[in-house]
Each structure stands twice: as structure tokens, then as C-alpha cells.
């Protein structure tokens, strides 16, 4: 039986960025609307933040969520080489607050904010809701298995395995798994 990989150590990164920005825990708590005690627990690796908390921290620290998570585990080759490897068990994963949606961050930190790609895993009846992203941004969603429903503003579209949807994400949008089995998709964000 294989061992589950541990989540990325985000706390050390949050603490490092906070200190680099000369912010106290209290100041970051005020900026992010995350309690000081929760921030302390995150920085000491006693708890893992939810997607909503990561989002709040990223905005308060003026970094992307990808930057917070990707810095936690990056494995490169020992000798100078042209191939950078991110082993599966080190791939950063963030989960929705209810734990029914998981996003494995596949893109490198250098592309954060411009082009980001994820493997999306959704349990049956899961819903991933998102607030508007940067003006002019789009998502490209390719369903690898299962059936998904994409809602973007007043529009919605059902997708089957193999289908790809492209839609603006500078408005409220969501992805739902209406099926009775886990759905898997490739999600690409482009600004």
C-alpha cells in the first residue's frame, strides 16, 4: 500500500514573504482577514489553509496562489540539466473548503499569473466556484473523464469526456460534477 504524500509546507513560505515585506502577524491578519491565531498555526505547519484562505493570503502578500504553493516543493535534477522534474508526490495540491475538489498545480512558478495549468479532480456532486479573475482572462477546461457542467455568468454548458470549453473568467464562474463518479479534467488559466 503506497503512502499518501504530505501536503506542501506553505507555512514557511508565508512566513518568509511576510517577514520580507516587514509585516507582523497582526498586520497580515488585518490585510488578509485571516485570524492571527490561524496565521500562526499555518506558519508553524500545524494546519493547512483552505483555498479561500490561500487566496486571501496571496492577495494580502501580493503574490499568486501558485507562487505560495509552488515554492513549497520543487525538485530539480542534481546535475545542471535542461530537464526540471516535479515528482508526482511533490506536486502541490490545493483542495476546496469542503475537500470535494482538488487542484494539482502543474505549471511552473515562472508562469504564475499569465498561464497556469492544473489537474482538476472532482468528487460526485462537487462544485468549484470562483470569483472573477483578472480582466480579459480565460480558462480552458478539457474533461479527461466524467461529465462536468461549466457556468460562466448567465451561460452554462455540459461537457463530456474529451470535450473542451473555453470561457471568460473575469466574471463569476463555476464548474460542477453532476455525475455519480469522480471527474478529472485539465484546467488552463490564461491572461
C-alpha positions as semicolon CSV with decimal commas, in nm:
position;residue;x (nm);y (nm);z (nm)
1;X;0,000;0,000;0,000
2;X;0,153;0,332;-0,106
3;X;0,192;0,615;0,141
4;X;-0,002;0,936;0,080
5;X;0,231;1,229;0,007
6;X;0,231;1,508;0,261
7;X;0,090;1,847;0,161
8;X;0,337;2,121;0,066
9;X;0,489;2,323;0,351
10;X;0,317;2,652;0,275
11;X;0,366;2,798;0,624
12;X;0,738;2,860;0,581
13;X;0,675;3,042;0,253
14;X;0,402;3,260;0,405
15;X;0,632;3,346;0,697
16;X;0,926;3,423;0,466
17;X;0,721;3,652;0,240
18;X;0,556;3,819;0,543
19;X;0,896;3,892;0,700
20;X;1,040;4,011;0,366
21;X;0,750;4,258;0,347
22;X;0,819;4,366;0,710
23;X;0,472;4,265;0,823
24;X;0,382;4,142;1,167
25;X;0,133;3,857;1,213
26;X;-0,121;4,114;1,326
27;X;-0,069;4,330;1,016
28;X;-0,106;4,030;0,784
29;X;-0,417;3,923;0,976
30;X;-0,571;4,268;0,917
31;X;-0,479;4,270;0,547
32;X;-0,593;3,914;0,477
33;X;-0,892;3,892;0,715
34;X;-0,742;3,567;0,845
35;X;-0,715;3,550;1,224
36;X;-0,375;3,596;1,386
37;X;-0,406;3,256;1,558
38;X;-0,485;3,083;1,226
39;X;-0,186;3,255;1,062
40;X;0,037;3,138;1,344
41;X;-0,086;2,781;1,302
42;X;-0,029;2,797;0,925
43;X;0,324;2,937;0,964
44;X;0,412;2,667;1,219
45;X;0,274;2,396;0,982
46;X;0,009;2,294;1,237
47;X;-0,272;2,335;0,985
48;X;-0,315;2,359;0,608
49;X;-0,505;2,658;0,468
50;X;-0,820;2,623;0,258
51;X;-0,835;2,762;-0,096
52;X;-1,021;3,067;0,037
53;X;-0,750;3,127;0,300
54;X;-0,474;3,080;0,040
55;X;-0,650;3,329;-0,185
56;X;-0,676;3,584;0,097
57;X;-0,311;3,538;0,196
58;X;-0,190;3,559;-0,164
59;X;-0,373;3,887;-0,221
60;X;-0,258;4,031;0,113
61;X;0,104;3,939;0,032
62;X;0,072;4,049;-0,334
63;X;0,164;3,708;-0,477
64;X;-0,030;3,441;-0,667
65;X;-0,166;3,126;-0,506
66;X;0,059;2,932;-0,742
67;X;0,363;3,114;-0,608
68;X;0,269;3,029;-0,248
69;X;0,219;2,661;-0,325
70;X;0,484;2,601;-0,591
71;X;0,771;2,726;-0,378
72;X;0,688;2,460;-0,119
73;X;0,811;2,160;-0,321
74;X;1,033;2,197;-0,624
75;X;1,266;1,913;-0,708
76;X;1,531;1,967;-0,973
77;X;1,793;1,739;-1,123
78;X;2,124;1,708;-0,935
79;X;2,347;1,793;-1,233
80;X;2,286;2,109;-1,436
81;X;2,037;1,993;-1,696
82;X;1,765;2,118;-1,926
83;X;1,502;1,897;-1,764
84;X;1,331;2,008;-1,445
85;X;1,128;1,737;-1,273
86;X;0,839;1,776;-1,033
87;X;0,773;1,431;-0,891
88;X;0,410;1,333;-0,852
89;X;0,431;1,315;-0,474
90;X;0,576;1,669;-0,466
91;X;0,319;1,824;-0,697
92;X;0,141;2,094;-0,494
93;X;-0,227;2,023;-0,440
94;X;-0,490;2,257;-0,306
95;X;-0,837;2,148;-0,202
96;X;-1,170;2,327;-0,186
97;X;-1,302;2,410;0,158
98;X;-1,531;2,105;0,157
99;X;-1,249;1,883;0,024
100;X;-1,453;1,763;-0,277
101;X;-1,238;1,940;-0,537
102;X;-0,862;1,909;-0,570
103;X;-0,637;2,113;-0,796
104;X;-0,289;1,973;-0,865
105;X;-0,072;2,265;-0,973
106;X;0,118;2,154;-1,284
107;X;0,252;2,488;-1,407
108;X;0,591;2,628;-1,307
109;X;0,608;2,927;-1,076
110;X;0,760;3,137;-1,357
111;X;0,428;3,129;-1,546
112;X;0,213;3,230;-1,246
113;X;-0,038;3,498;-1,326
114;X;-0,003;3,460;-1,704
115;X;-0,055;3,091;-1,784
116;X;-0,134;2,836;-1,515
117;X;-0,244;2,476;-1,558
118;X;-0,395;2,230;-1,318
119;X;-0,526;1,877;-1,297
120;X;-0,877;1,907;-1,155
121;X;-1,026;1,616;-0,960
122;X;-1,390;1,646;-0,853
123;X;-1,594;1,409;-0,640
124;X;-1,957;1,340;-0,737
125;X;-2,182;1,645;-0,685
126;X;-1,880;1,869;-0,620
127;X;-1,884;2,234;-0,721
128;X;-1,585;2,465;-0,763
129;X;-1,699;2,827;-0,753
130;X;-1,465;3,112;-0,842
131;X;-1,481;3,486;-0,809
132;X;-1,376;3,695;-1,112
133;X;-1,008;3,678;-1,207
134;X;-0,805;3,946;-1,390
135;X;-0,975;4,138;-1,669
136;X;-0,950;3,958;-2,003
137;X;-0,857;3,620;-1,852
138;X;-0,986;3,285;-1,981
139;X;-0,997;2,925;-1,870
140;X;-0,969;2,625;-2,099
141;X;-1,123;2,313;-1,946
142;X;-1,068;1,971;-2,105
143;X;-1,262;1,684;-1,950
144;X;-1,045;1,373;-1,923
145;X;-1,310;1,155;-1,754
146;X;-1,663;1,210;-1,629
147;X;-1,917;1,479;-1,709
148;X;-1,894;1,842;-1,598
149;X;-2,112;2,149;-1,615
150;X;-1,949;2,491;-1,663
151;X;-2,136;2,807;-1,565
152;X;-1,998;3,143;-1,668
153;X;-2,216;3,445;-1,595
154;X;-2,561;3,362;-1,736
155;X;-2,430;3,085;-1,965
156;X;-2,382;2,717;-1,891
157;X;-2,253;2,422;-2,090
158;X;-2,236;2,050;-2,014
159;X;-1,918;1,868;-2,113
160;X;-1,843;1,500;-2,167
161;X;-1,511;1,317;-2,164
162;X;-1,289;1,459;-2,439
163;X;-1,476;1,792;-2,464
164;X;-1,301;2,127;-2,417
165;X;-1,469;2,452;-2,312
166;X;-1,311;2,797;-2,329
167;X;-1,474;3,075;-2,131
168;X;-1,400;3,416;-1,978
169;X;-1,318;3,410;-1,607
170;X;-1,320;3,782;-1,536
171;X;-1,676;3,718;-1,415
172;X;-1,817;3,477;-1,155
173;X;-1,787;3,118;-1,282
174;X;-1,814;2,761;-1,158
175;X;-1,751;2,402;-1,253
176;X;-1,980;2,124;-1,129
177;X;-1,957;1,746;-1,137
178;X;-2,315;1,634;-1,180
179;X;-2,214;1,270;-1,235
180;X;-2,208;0,986;-0,987
181;X;-1,834;0,919;-1,030
182;X;-1,520;1,126;-0,983
183;X;-1,446;1,357;-1,276
184;X;-1,099;1,451;-1,392
185;X;-1,004;1,745;-1,613
186;X;-0,716;1,962;-1,728
187;X;-0,774;2,329;-1,643
188;X;-0,562;2,600;-1,805
189;X;-0,582;2,967;-1,698
190;X;-0,459;3,228;-1,946
191;X;-0,436;3,603;-1,901
